[in-house]
Amino acid sequence: MEKISGYIDHIIFRNEDNGYTVMVMICDGEEVTCVGTLQYINEGELIEAEGTYTQHSTYGTQFKISSFELKAPEDELAMERYLGSGAIKGIGSALAARIVRRFKADTFRIMEEEPERLAEIKGISEKKAREIAQQMEEKRDARKAMIFLQKYGISSALSVKIYNQYGERLYRIIEENPYQMTDEIQGVGFKIADEIAEKAGIHTDSDFRIRSGMFYALKQSMAEGHIYLPREELFRRGAELLGVSLEAMERNLMDLAMDRKVVLKEDRVYCIQNYYLELNTAKMLHDLNVTADIADDTVMQKLADIETRTGTSLEELQKEAVVQAVNHGLLVITGGPGTGKTTTINTLIHYFASEGLEILLAAPTGRAAKRMTEATGYEAQTIHRLLEISGVPEEDSAGYHFERNMENPLEADVIIIDEMSMVDLFLMHALLSAVSVGTRLIMVGDVNQLPSVGPGSVLKDIIYSECFPVVRLNKIFRQASESDIVVNAHKINEGEHVVLDNKSRDFFFLKRDDANVIISVVLTLVMKKMPKYVDAGMLDIQVLTPMRKGLLGVERLNTILQEYLNPRSPEKKEKEFGSGLFREGDKVMQVKNNYQIEWEIRGAYGIPIEKGVGVFNGDMGIVSEINSYAEQMTVVFDDNKYIEYSFKELEQLELAYAITIHKSQGSEYPAVVIPLLSGPRMLMSRNLLYTAITRARKCVTLVGSEQVFQQMIDNEMEQKRYSTLKEQIQQWQEEE
């Protein structure tokens, strides 16, 4: 680390949201380009900065600031420079010179303590003197707060949030109960608050700390899919995090319940929001399950007409699904690949359309909705789009605001949702809130797929409650039975071992035991073999891997695949971001839902012919342009949708030559390549392997250890999800 000091000559760029600044400092008469997060500083100010010199490929030598301290101007020249920089509105360089000439080294004291004396200067009225004094006071207070918060190791960007939220109250909050910030400021989690509390000298057995830590542990468990935690499990996690006694946690748990932050039910502890979401979801499901009494013969006659008209031949369970859908407000259709789920959906659409009913189709992700549209010929959309999401979402789905809700329900007679295994409790609650009693809700999915990324176990709980009609499609149709992808997926699901003799046309296993050799084989497959074999582009071949980290994790694979599939070139611009970089021509994936970002479809000569908003977690595209001057990167997504990302929005994107199997849910690719070596037992499970294999349309190739492959088939372990939706549904049924 090195130290430099000097005054800020001019600011080249500042991101007002996070304080990231590029500026030129004058240090001992030399210009130094500096970069760093420096909110609330202005041209003309004197600072002492600590950091390191770095070499930027485009902009040359820069001083990267890790911390800094504001210094009061020490001489008349520095005072004049600061006042004339534009930091104080209404004072230009000429007026700054007159003020300093009049008050000399006493200038700043007079401006702060006797501001009325500024009116002695020609060009400053009494009103203007008061305005200048007020600005000086505000800047002094903000600076004082920034310096105070820096002592606690708080970043400039977070300091701004804290100061804007609390103003002068922040001193009392930091010194008495910094844990209050975890509820009130996004970006302050328990761990940050705990570090601040330690520096503020707050005891580890403080009740504020124990309550905040326990609530944090409960909320963190939602990332593992849990709706609640058993009391003992919460205490175990709390003890690890807090290092306090069981008695202290028990006492504070009661206080959390009294503060209506948690709900205690027997030995279960829920965040209050989760408890009522689950309770209301169960109630709405129960209310939708109304029955009709339309004779089977009537339905069968219509089905015969549809079969004749469409040239399809339905098996008994598919017909049963239609009968149940006609006679029930709620229906679940589940089945593996090749069992005719899509044919059943198409038949249901034909049936209800012939009745003149309004039908809506949706799926949890953009790619799944696109597949549904292609398979049915009817427009399908994401559930979020169906519910007309608006506003900026909070950290989790429960913070979304949907225009469609109980007061403004969806206008439809039949709603069909595909890929239901991906739907979490938050999204299910939002969907049900917008479905009126009397509307048929048909949920289609494969219960053996990976569970939703968000909390809950919605599809399984609905099926296992045994309170609603469920049709399990289990017959593999003749055409599908010719595919070893389908046949082997079903074998894996049943726990049967698969013959790996490579005599198949669409299912291959290449045995390799060294990670670097596996990567070499993956490169050969993606670049040379697969595109010809499945008649697809190189970037259409998807590499799927169980993990993010490790020798065969997403992060390492993407770095290597980028190097070979889209190598560095003078013709391709690049943008460094995080620990990696984006390059023109890269395959990328959107990794969070963004409902505000604008897209446009361009026609001839790049002229926009259609515009809209929204891009979704899992959407893939190609980087078409990086513009360093405008600080924008353009990505072309499916359907020729162009989106321009500012550089500060790039955290929404990741390289996507390789993606995790979890991220591939709801998507389908011409061919997938799956590198397999050892990994955590909990992760390397049967349903992860099943999900990966069923993503391939024409060909799947696994490269790696046969032993690991067979172990995954044997490993039925699924991480236990603490959820009580099944019990809540059954409770409503019993009360009827």
XYZ file of C-alpha atoms in Angstrom:
736
model
C 0.000 0.000 0.000
C 1.155 3.519 -0.797
C -0.031 6.924 0.391
C -0.533 10.023 -1.701
C -2.011 13.413 -0.814
C -3.138 16.353 -2.883
C -6.158 18.232 -4.089
C -8.794 17.029 -6.564
C -8.242 18.944 -9.783
C -11.225 17.536 -11.694
C -13.629 14.594 -11.669
C -13.765 12.668 -14.968
C -16.618 10.304 -14.054
C -18.798 9.544 -11.053
C -21.503 6.905 -10.609
C -23.968 8.675 -8.320
C -25.522 5.367 -7.197
C -22.426 3.772 -5.698
C -19.878 6.599 -5.592
C -17.407 4.988 -8.038
C -15.234 7.892 -9.196
C -12.499 8.504 -11.759
C -10.622 11.746 -11.075
C -7.354 13.613 -11.453
C -5.427 14.634 -8.323
C -2.557 17.105 -8.183
C 0.149 15.617 -5.957
C 3.313 17.690 -5.570
C 2.561 19.406 -8.853
C 2.052 16.117 -10.763
C -1.264 14.876 -12.213
C -2.332 11.429 -10.939
C -5.384 9.593 -12.298
C -7.233 7.972 -9.368
C -10.135 5.522 -9.209
C -12.176 4.375 -6.225
C -15.444 4.707 -4.319
C -15.472 8.301 -3.075
C -18.910 9.705 -2.366
C -19.397 13.212 -1.000
C -16.114 14.647 -2.240
C -15.740 17.482 -4.705
C -13.255 19.145 -6.977
C -10.873 21.344 -5.045
C -10.900 19.230 -1.890
C -7.730 18.077 -0.196
C -7.441 14.349 0.550
C -4.905 11.808 1.756
C -5.444 8.462 0.012
C -4.086 4.960 0.515
C -3.981 2.410 -2.304
C -1.907 0.877 -5.072
C -0.751 1.878 -8.544
C -2.237 -0.328 -11.295
C -1.767 -0.510 -15.054
C -5.003 -0.335 -17.080
C -4.891 -1.778 -20.622
C -6.663 1.290 -22.071
C -6.179 4.155 -19.597
C -2.586 3.538 -18.466
C -1.289 4.084 -14.904
C -3.966 4.652 -12.257
C -3.909 4.929 -8.477
C -6.580 2.599 -7.067
C -7.823 4.107 -3.788
C -8.728 1.653 -1.026
C -9.261 4.283 1.724
C -8.979 8.039 2.055
C -9.230 10.852 4.555
C -10.480 14.358 3.927
C -8.126 17.118 5.052
C -9.115 20.683 5.838
C -7.583 23.164 3.389
C -4.371 24.247 5.076
C -3.546 27.494 3.289
C -5.259 30.327 1.498
C -4.530 28.892 -1.947
C -6.144 25.561 -0.991
C -9.193 27.388 0.429
C -9.579 29.432 -2.723
C -9.175 26.334 -4.891
C -11.880 24.487 -2.914
C -14.385 27.363 -2.908
C -13.804 28.066 -6.602
C -14.270 24.428 -7.637
C -18.070 24.622 -7.728
C -18.394 22.608 -4.504
C -20.506 25.429 -3.042
C -23.320 26.519 -5.384
C -23.216 30.216 -6.173
C -19.457 30.632 -5.652
C -17.282 30.709 -8.731
C -13.527 31.233 -8.997
C -13.735 35.050 -9.043
C -15.982 35.222 -5.970
C -13.836 32.626 -4.165
C -10.763 34.819 -4.748
C -12.556 37.902 -3.292
C -13.716 35.946 -0.180
C -10.247 34.574 0.592
C -8.591 37.943 -0.126
C -10.954 39.528 2.432
C -10.827 36.927 5.244
C -7.484 35.198 4.518
C -6.679 32.146 6.740
C -9.846 32.839 8.785
C -12.127 32.186 5.763
C -13.551 28.792 6.756
C -14.126 29.767 10.422
C -16.038 32.861 9.348
C -18.152 30.929 6.802
C -19.127 28.413 9.495
C -19.400 30.616 12.612
C -20.140 34.157 11.358
C -21.655 33.595 7.892
C -23.473 36.954 7.964
C -20.075 38.620 7.444
C -19.975 37.170 3.896
C -22.354 40.016 2.992
C -19.352 42.360 3.365
C -18.144 40.922 0.032
C -19.338 42.631 -3.132
C -21.778 40.314 -4.952
C -23.051 38.471 -1.825
C -26.424 39.465 -0.382
C -27.539 38.492 3.127
C -29.822 35.813 1.632
C -26.964 34.379 -0.434
C -24.703 34.427 2.656
C -27.271 32.316 4.554
C -27.544 29.841 1.642
C -23.744 29.481 1.490
C -23.606 28.899 5.256
C -26.320 26.245 5.042
C -24.411 24.415 2.276
C -21.198 24.564 4.297
C -23.031 23.101 7.304
C -24.643 20.299 5.271
C -21.332 19.376 3.665
C -19.567 19.527 7.032
C -22.228 17.226 8.593
C -22.039 14.772 5.678
C -18.226 14.784 5.775
C -18.223 14.304 9.532
C -20.616 11.346 9.138
C -18.496 9.800 6.350
C -15.333 10.090 8.441
C -17.138 8.687 11.514
C -18.494 5.700 9.568
C -15.117 5.048 7.921
C -13.718 4.336 11.407
C -16.067 1.336 11.544
C -14.836 -0.036 8.230
C -18.039 0.922 6.410
C -17.650 1.489 2.666
C -18.383 4.910 1.200
C -21.371 3.596 -0.789
C -22.932 2.081 2.343
C -22.052 5.169 4.390
C -24.118 7.278 2.002
C -27.117 4.966 2.456
C -26.779 5.115 6.247
C -26.400 8.900 6.295
C -29.368 9.394 3.939
C -31.520 7.090 6.095
C -30.687 8.440 9.546
C -28.981 11.832 9.238
C -27.704 12.965 12.640
C -29.377 9.961 14.359
C -26.773 7.605 12.914
C -24.314 8.255 15.789
C -26.785 7.017 18.420
C -27.813 4.011 16.305
C -24.210 2.923 15.609
C -23.237 3.206 19.264
C -26.398 1.681 20.792
C -27.947 -0.769 18.296
C -26.359 -1.103 14.842
C -28.465 -4.270 14.343
C -31.432 -1.947 13.720
C -29.903 -1.268 10.296
C -30.421 -4.891 9.184
C -34.174 -4.235 9.055
C -34.025 -0.758 7.575
C -31.132 -0.561 5.085
C -30.714 -2.889 2.144
C -27.108 -4.027 1.989
C -26.612 -4.167 5.759
C -26.836 -7.786 6.829
C -26.195 -9.255 10.252
C -22.500 -9.813 9.600
C -21.829 -6.180 8.682
C -23.871 -4.983 11.683
C -21.968 -7.422 13.912
C -18.591 -6.074 12.780
C -19.773 -2.523 13.472
C -21.123 -3.564 16.894
C -17.802 -5.164 17.815
C -15.912 -1.983 16.924
C -18.488 0.046 18.869
C -17.809 -2.099 21.947
C -21.267 -3.718 22.129
C -21.178 -6.964 24.150
C -21.589 -10.299 22.373
C -24.452 -11.231 24.737
C -26.437 -8.085 23.898
C -30.123 -8.911 23.403
C -30.136 -6.787 20.224
C -27.339 -8.978 18.837
C -28.940 -12.295 19.796
C -32.329 -11.375 18.296
C -30.773 -10.023 15.109
C -28.498 -13.085 14.753
C -31.310 -15.602 15.253
C -33.544 -13.791 12.779
C -30.638 -13.671 10.318
C -30.095 -17.457 10.675
C -33.810 -18.014 10.038
C -33.811 -15.815 6.930
C -30.595 -17.390 5.635
C -32.252 -20.824 5.760
C -34.661 -19.634 3.051
C -31.713 -19.738 0.617
C -31.645 -23.517 1.256
C -35.352 -23.760 0.411
C -36.722 -23.824 3.963
C -39.996 -22.196 5.002
C -39.275 -22.694 8.718
C -36.618 -24.213 10.976
C -37.181 -26.658 13.832
C -36.435 -24.874 17.106
C -33.427 -27.125 17.824
C -31.981 -26.514 14.342
C -32.391 -22.741 14.773
C -30.641 -22.897 18.148
C -27.816 -24.975 16.628
C -27.286 -22.444 13.836
C -27.663 -19.563 16.291
C -25.029 -21.036 18.623
C -22.567 -21.388 15.719
C -23.168 -17.829 14.611
C -23.430 -16.073 17.979
C -21.543 -18.211 20.482
C -24.150 -17.588 23.229
C -26.061 -19.819 25.636
C -29.236 -21.767 24.879
C -31.054 -19.873 27.658
C -30.217 -16.508 26.058
C -31.539 -17.705 22.682
C -34.738 -19.136 24.198
C -35.452 -15.874 25.996
C -34.848 -13.792 22.884
C -36.881 -16.141 20.681
C -39.947 -15.293 22.778
C -39.145 -11.590 22.338
C -38.942 -12.078 18.537
C -42.387 -13.706 18.656
C -43.778 -10.842 20.778
C -42.319 -8.360 18.264
C -44.254 -10.269 15.555
C -41.094 -11.126 13.614
C -41.498 -14.874 14.002
C -44.335 -17.358 14.547
C -43.829 -20.301 16.916
C -45.882 -23.433 16.166
C -45.025 -26.491 18.262
C -41.281 -26.980 17.637
C -41.277 -24.929 14.404
C -40.050 -21.335 13.994
C -41.256 -19.364 10.942
C -40.479 -15.857 9.732
C -43.937 -14.340 10.162
C -44.192 -13.565 6.430
C -43.479 -17.205 5.493
C -46.041 -18.556 7.946
C -48.893 -16.519 6.548
C -47.808 -17.023 2.917
C -47.968 -20.784 3.436
C -51.256 -20.635 5.349
C -52.900 -18.426 2.709
C -51.505 -20.511 -0.169
C -53.093 -23.637 1.326
C -56.410 -21.809 1.814
C -56.485 -20.469 -1.765
C -55.646 -23.910 -3.212
C -58.459 -25.389 -1.161
C -60.913 -22.691 -2.317
C -60.060 -23.189 -6.006
C -60.794 -26.916 -5.849
C -64.452 -26.638 -6.835
C -66.064 -29.533 -8.708
C -68.407 -29.732 -11.678
C -70.505 -32.694 -12.809
C -70.017 -33.077 -16.537
C -70.647 -36.623 -17.721
C -67.618 -38.626 -18.847
C -69.439 -39.605 -22.054
C -69.839 -35.962 -23.044
C -66.112 -35.312 -22.506
C -65.094 -38.511 -24.342
C -67.212 -37.606 -27.376
C -65.480 -34.227 -27.629
C -62.098 -35.895 -27.185
C -62.841 -38.275 -30.046
C -63.642 -35.276 -32.248
C -60.344 -33.585 -31.230
C -58.357 -36.774 -31.951
C -59.922 -36.994 -35.415
C -59.370 -33.316 -36.142
C -55.751 -33.173 -34.928
C -54.650 -36.669 -35.915
C -53.557 -37.535 -32.366
C -54.199 -40.702 -30.426
C -54.552 -40.287 -26.666
C -53.841 -43.000 -24.128
C -56.144 -43.581 -21.153
C -54.303 -41.416 -18.605
C -54.243 -38.459 -20.989
C -58.005 -38.775 -21.447
C -58.348 -39.063 -17.667
C -56.424 -35.762 -17.328
C -58.947 -34.014 -19.586
C -61.928 -35.477 -17.687
C -60.421 -34.312 -14.383
C -59.618 -30.843 -15.783
C -63.183 -30.405 -17.015
C -64.671 -31.412 -13.655
C -62.251 -29.773 -11.194
C -61.071 -26.262 -10.491
C -57.609 -27.574 -9.695
C -55.577 -30.329 -11.373
C -51.957 -31.516 -11.294
C -50.510 -33.404 -14.278
C -47.078 -34.891 -13.623
C -44.809 -37.181 -15.632
C -41.288 -37.633 -16.936
C -39.961 -36.952 -20.453
C -41.747 -38.643 -23.347
C -44.927 -39.367 -21.351
C -47.110 -36.989 -23.340
C -47.414 -33.911 -21.120
C -47.237 -31.566 -24.131
C -49.832 -33.575 -26.084
C -52.094 -33.438 -23.034
C -51.680 -29.653 -22.747
C -52.485 -29.271 -26.461
C -55.588 -31.434 -26.087
C -56.763 -29.376 -23.094
C -56.284 -26.186 -25.132
C -58.318 -27.632 -28.041
C -61.045 -28.796 -25.660
C -61.475 -25.527 -23.762
C -61.050 -23.376 -26.888
C -63.902 -25.319 -28.543
C -66.025 -24.342 -25.519
C -65.215 -20.693 -26.178
C -63.258 -20.348 -22.937
C -60.462 -17.831 -22.362
C -57.130 -19.694 -21.851
C -53.836 -18.355 -20.470
C -50.510 -20.225 -20.598
C -47.463 -19.491 -18.452
C -44.207 -20.937 -17.128
C -41.724 -19.767 -14.477
C -38.905 -18.712 -16.846
C -38.606 -16.999 -20.211
C -37.029 -20.042 -21.859
C -39.695 -22.399 -20.479
C -42.418 -20.028 -21.702
C -40.793 -19.927 -25.145
C -40.740 -23.748 -25.290
C -44.394 -23.825 -24.276
C -45.265 -21.375 -27.064
C -43.391 -23.469 -29.648
C -45.033 -26.696 -28.453
C -48.619 -25.399 -28.368
C -48.789 -22.644 -30.962
C -50.429 -20.446 -28.298
C -48.619 -17.521 -26.701
C -47.194 -18.413 -23.300
C -45.514 -15.924 -20.976
C -43.608 -15.935 -17.716
C -45.741 -16.064 -14.586
C -44.264 -12.690 -13.580
C -45.319 -11.164 -16.880
C -48.752 -12.830 -16.627
C -49.224 -11.182 -13.232
C -48.052 -7.820 -14.631
C -45.168 -7.173 -12.268
C -44.345 -3.556 -11.582
C -42.014 -1.530 -9.428
C -38.525 -2.513 -8.377
C -38.442 -5.948 -6.726
C -37.010 -6.263 -3.239
C -34.489 -8.954 -2.251
C -36.969 -11.814 -2.617
C -40.137 -12.522 -4.564
C -42.324 -11.446 -1.654
C -41.209 -7.868 -2.297
C -42.581 -7.774 -5.840
C -45.682 -5.794 -6.584
C -48.051 -7.415 -9.047
C -50.817 -5.480 -10.780
C -52.822 -8.712 -10.958
C -53.989 -9.701 -7.472
C -57.180 -10.317 -5.473
C -58.553 -6.872 -6.339
C -57.599 -7.204 -10.012
C -57.668 -10.943 -10.879
C -56.634 -12.520 -14.175
C -59.383 -12.512 -16.775
C -59.379 -16.165 -17.798
C -61.472 -19.313 -17.579
C -58.503 -21.706 -17.738
C -54.888 -21.111 -16.665
C -52.237 -23.732 -17.523
C -48.835 -23.495 -15.817
C -45.945 -25.626 -17.110
C -42.661 -26.514 -15.329
C -44.395 -26.320 -11.941
C -41.428 -27.916 -10.126
C -39.651 -24.557 -10.487
C -42.373 -22.535 -8.744
C -41.535 -21.473 -5.180
C -43.922 -20.483 -2.393
C -43.677 -16.721 -3.042
C -44.564 -17.047 -6.715
C -47.311 -19.600 -6.015
C -48.938 -17.284 -3.492
C -48.821 -14.378 -5.958
C -50.325 -16.537 -8.722
C -53.141 -17.890 -6.583
C -53.959 -14.369 -5.350
C -54.775 -13.438 -8.960
C -56.903 -16.524 -9.776
C -60.629 -16.203 -9.086
C -62.632 -19.105 -7.712
C -64.313 -20.655 -10.752
C -61.203 -20.323 -12.940
C -59.596 -23.693 -13.678
C -55.932 -23.909 -12.679
C -54.002 -26.762 -14.336
C -50.455 -27.323 -13.073
C -48.097 -29.422 -15.209
C -44.635 -30.531 -14.144
C -42.162 -33.290 -13.451
C -42.104 -33.905 -9.710
C -38.715 -35.664 -10.039
C -36.929 -32.543 -11.306
C -34.847 -30.403 -8.969
C -36.954 -28.341 -6.559
C -37.417 -24.598 -6.968
C -34.460 -22.314 -6.304
C -36.648 -20.251 -3.966
C -38.107 -21.568 -0.695
C -40.800 -24.212 -0.452
C -41.641 -27.513 -2.011
C -44.824 -26.469 -3.748
C -45.467 -29.131 -6.404
C -44.498 -32.031 -4.133
C -46.551 -30.720 -1.216
C -49.626 -30.262 -3.413
C -49.301 -33.814 -4.808
C -48.453 -35.504 -1.497
C -51.292 -33.775 0.365
C -53.615 -36.121 -1.622
C -56.323 -33.464 -1.417
C -56.485 -32.622 -5.136
C -56.841 -34.627 -8.348
C -53.426 -35.704 -9.678
C -52.845 -37.531 -12.951
C -49.463 -39.285 -13.206
C -48.514 -39.901 -16.829
C -46.176 -42.907 -16.883
C -46.362 -44.428 -20.365
C -43.402 -43.621 -22.632
C -44.748 -43.073 -26.137
C -43.327 -45.075 -29.035
C -41.500 -42.196 -30.669
C -39.985 -41.148 -27.327
C -39.066 -44.758 -26.495
C -36.684 -44.728 -29.475
C -34.643 -42.075 -27.650
C -32.085 -43.327 -25.148
C -32.189 -39.881 -23.524
C -35.808 -40.566 -22.527
C -35.312 -44.269 -21.722
C -32.186 -43.662 -19.632
C -33.763 -40.697 -17.831
C -36.583 -42.984 -16.680
C -34.084 -45.688 -15.677
C -32.117 -43.155 -13.638
C -35.316 -41.954 -12.002
C -36.162 -45.545 -11.022
C -32.644 -46.091 -9.647
C -31.697 -48.560 -12.399
C -28.120 -48.584 -13.654
C -27.601 -47.523 -17.265
C -25.536 -49.508 -19.784
C -22.699 -47.284 -20.980
C -21.614 -49.050 -24.184
C -21.935 -46.043 -26.537
C -24.074 -48.023 -28.980
C -26.767 -45.383 -28.681
C -27.457 -42.653 -31.225
C -28.197 -39.941 -28.676
C -26.661 -40.967 -25.296
C -22.874 -41.218 -24.916
C -20.486 -41.642 -21.999
C -16.788 -40.918 -22.487
C -14.790 -42.300 -19.559
C -12.043 -39.965 -18.337
C -10.619 -39.490 -14.829
C -8.517 -36.324 -15.016
C -10.182 -32.874 -14.873
C -7.918 -31.302 -17.504
C -8.388 -34.242 -19.882
C -12.162 -33.954 -19.365
C -12.024 -30.261 -20.298
C -10.007 -31.081 -23.419
C -12.662 -33.631 -24.483
C -15.459 -31.123 -23.725
C -13.740 -28.571 -25.998
C -13.447 -31.100 -28.843
C -17.125 -32.030 -28.488
C -18.401 -28.429 -28.370
C -16.140 -27.079 -31.132
C -15.949 -29.980 -33.595
C -18.129 -33.028 -32.994
C -21.518 -31.903 -31.668
C -22.401 -29.007 -34.008
C -22.235 -31.317 -37.072
C -23.881 -34.230 -35.269
C -27.004 -32.318 -34.142
C -26.969 -29.704 -36.927
C -26.623 -26.743 -34.573
C -24.256 -23.839 -33.990
C -21.272 -24.176 -31.656
C -22.870 -21.788 -29.158
C -26.105 -23.828 -29.142
C -24.271 -26.754 -27.490
C -24.663 -26.309 -23.736
C -22.144 -27.462 -21.145
C -23.895 -28.319 -17.851
C -22.023 -28.908 -14.609
C -23.148 -29.594 -11.033
C -21.018 -26.926 -9.338
C -19.924 -23.292 -9.553
C -16.487 -23.789 -7.957
C -13.766 -26.392 -8.445
C -11.791 -27.842 -11.364
C -14.980 -28.554 -13.345
C -17.057 -25.700 -11.912
C -18.845 -23.071 -13.956
C -16.331 -20.321 -13.171
C -13.218 -22.227 -14.347
C -14.975 -23.842 -17.322
C -16.255 -20.505 -18.607
C -12.794 -18.929 -18.472
C -11.331 -21.825 -20.506
C -14.260 -22.160 -22.922
C -14.221 -18.405 -23.581
C -10.520 -18.616 -24.463
C -11.140 -21.314 -27.093
C -14.653 -20.572 -28.362
C -14.241 -16.795 -28.505
C -10.507 -16.013 -28.368
C -9.002 -12.564 -27.879
C -8.758 -10.553 -31.097
C -7.912 -6.945 -32.061
C -11.349 -6.785 -33.720
C -13.186 -7.688 -30.491
C -13.555 -5.107 -27.744
C -13.429 -6.261 -24.122
C -14.677 -5.065 -20.748
C -13.080 -6.226 -17.522
C -15.668 -6.941 -14.862
C -15.147 -8.496 -11.450
C -12.479 -11.160 -11.702
C -13.125 -11.841 -15.403
C -14.045 -10.053 -18.587
C -16.698 -9.862 -21.280
C -15.700 -9.907 -24.947
C -17.711 -9.139 -28.074
C -19.093 -12.487 -29.314
C -19.390 -13.993 -25.806
C -22.339 -16.187 -24.841
C -23.895 -14.715 -21.678
C -26.797 -15.397 -19.332
C -28.994 -12.996 -17.388
C -28.787 -14.128 -13.758
C -31.547 -12.060 -12.140
C -34.994 -10.896 -13.200
C -35.004 -7.281 -14.389
C -38.474 -5.970 -15.140
C -37.482 -2.390 -15.971
C -34.680 -2.811 -18.519
C -35.712 -1.893 -22.067
C -35.277 -4.083 -25.144
C -35.916 -3.524 -28.821
C -36.241 -5.781 -31.850
C -34.366 -4.318 -34.791
C -35.243 -4.651 -38.428
C -33.259 -3.771 -41.541
C -30.437 -1.230 -41.032
C -30.788 -1.608 -37.239
C -34.044 0.349 -37.087
C -36.192 -0.632 -34.033
C -39.485 -2.237 -35.082
C -40.704 -3.256 -31.624
C -39.902 -2.211 -28.051
C -40.642 -3.607 -24.613
C -39.246 -4.094 -21.114
C -37.973 -7.019 -19.069
C -35.320 -9.722 -19.203
C -35.386 -12.804 -17.002
C -33.118 -15.028 -14.952
C -31.861 -17.744 -17.329
C -32.282 -15.791 -20.592
C -29.249 -16.230 -22.868
C -27.751 -13.970 -25.473
C -24.608 -12.936 -27.354
C -22.536 -9.798 -26.653
C -22.765 -7.831 -29.895
C -21.006 -4.595 -28.949
C -18.928 -3.087 -26.130
C -18.787 0.705 -26.206
C -16.223 2.015 -23.689
C -16.978 5.650 -24.530
C -20.721 5.318 -23.835
C -19.954 2.744 -21.079
C -22.505 0.310 -22.518
C -22.576 -3.313 -23.584
C -25.202 -4.545 -26.040
C -26.503 -8.116 -25.811
C -28.736 -9.796 -28.417
C -31.125 -12.268 -26.790
C -33.454 -14.867 -28.286
C -36.068 -13.454 -30.672
C -33.531 -10.808 -31.799
C -34.106 -8.646 -28.701
C -31.342 -6.074 -28.225
C -30.613 -4.817 -24.700
C -28.085 -2.109 -23.847
C -26.530 -2.573 -20.388
C -24.658 0.249 -18.699
C -21.347 -0.978 -17.279
C -22.751 -0.687 -13.742
C -25.483 -3.206 -14.690
C -23.052 -5.921 -15.802
C -23.351 -7.815 -12.500
C -26.666 -9.055 -13.930
C -24.773 -11.078 -16.554
C -22.453 -14.085 -16.481
C -20.599 -16.028 -19.158
C -22.790 -18.964 -20.199
C -20.615 -21.344 -22.211
C -21.070 -23.527 -19.112
C -23.927 -23.144 -16.603
C -25.003 -25.045 -13.503
C -27.604 -27.777 -13.872
C -29.819 -25.769 -11.500
C -29.735 -22.810 -13.917
C -30.719 -25.067 -16.840
C -34.129 -25.947 -15.348
C -36.982 -25.214 -17.725
C -34.630 -24.976 -20.714
C -33.912 -27.351 -23.582
C -30.836 -27.447 -25.841
C -30.061 -29.349 -29.081
C -27.209 -31.103 -27.245
C -25.730 -31.023 -23.773
C -22.252 -31.995 -22.595
C -21.935 -32.883 -18.899
C -18.477 -33.117 -17.271
C -18.655 -35.386 -14.187
C -16.099 -35.915 -11.438
C -16.419 -36.112 -7.674
C -18.395 -33.494 -5.756
C -20.330 -33.051 -2.488
C -22.606 -36.064 -1.875
C -25.597 -33.846 -1.135
C -25.185 -32.196 -4.534
C -24.257 -35.240 -6.639
C -27.727 -36.757 -6.514
C -30.107 -38.710 -8.711
C -32.493 -35.851 -9.409
C -29.605 -33.532 -10.381
C -28.419 -36.092 -12.962
C -32.007 -36.678 -14.135
C -32.575 -32.926 -14.583
C -29.322 -32.512 -16.571
C -30.023 -35.383 -18.970
C -33.598 -34.264 -19.677
C -32.340 -30.848 -20.888
C -31.051 -32.399 -24.160
C -33.309 -32.581 -27.205
C -31.099 -34.538 -29.650
C -27.969 -35.726 -27.843
C -26.425 -35.941 -24.374
C -22.740 -36.710 -23.783
C -21.306 -37.269 -20.318
C -17.534 -37.023 -19.881
C -15.900 -38.269 -16.715
C -16.053 -40.961 -14.071
C -18.408 -43.908 -14.573
C -18.198 -44.571 -10.835
C -19.461 -41.056 -10.032
C -22.274 -41.498 -12.584
C -23.440 -44.754 -10.983
C -23.073 -43.281 -7.481
C -25.339 -40.392 -8.471
C -28.005 -42.858 -9.654
C -27.775 -44.633 -6.276
C -27.864 -41.370 -4.318
C -31.518 -40.623 -3.613
C -30.545 -37.951 -1.108
C -32.426 -34.741 -1.528
C -31.739 -31.944 0.854
C -34.572 -31.944 3.357
C -36.749 -28.873 2.894
C -38.642 -27.724 5.953
C -42.102 -26.956 4.616
C -45.618 -27.468 5.989
C -47.738 -26.635 2.935
C -48.876 -30.265 2.715
C -50.058 -30.225 6.352
C -51.721 -26.806 5.941
C -53.653 -28.086 2.884
C -54.763 -31.190 4.797
C -55.840 -29.001 7.736
C -58.169 -26.956 5.501
C -59.574 -30.186 4.050
C -60.319 -31.577 7.515
C -62.019 -28.388 8.644
C -64.490 -28.482 5.762
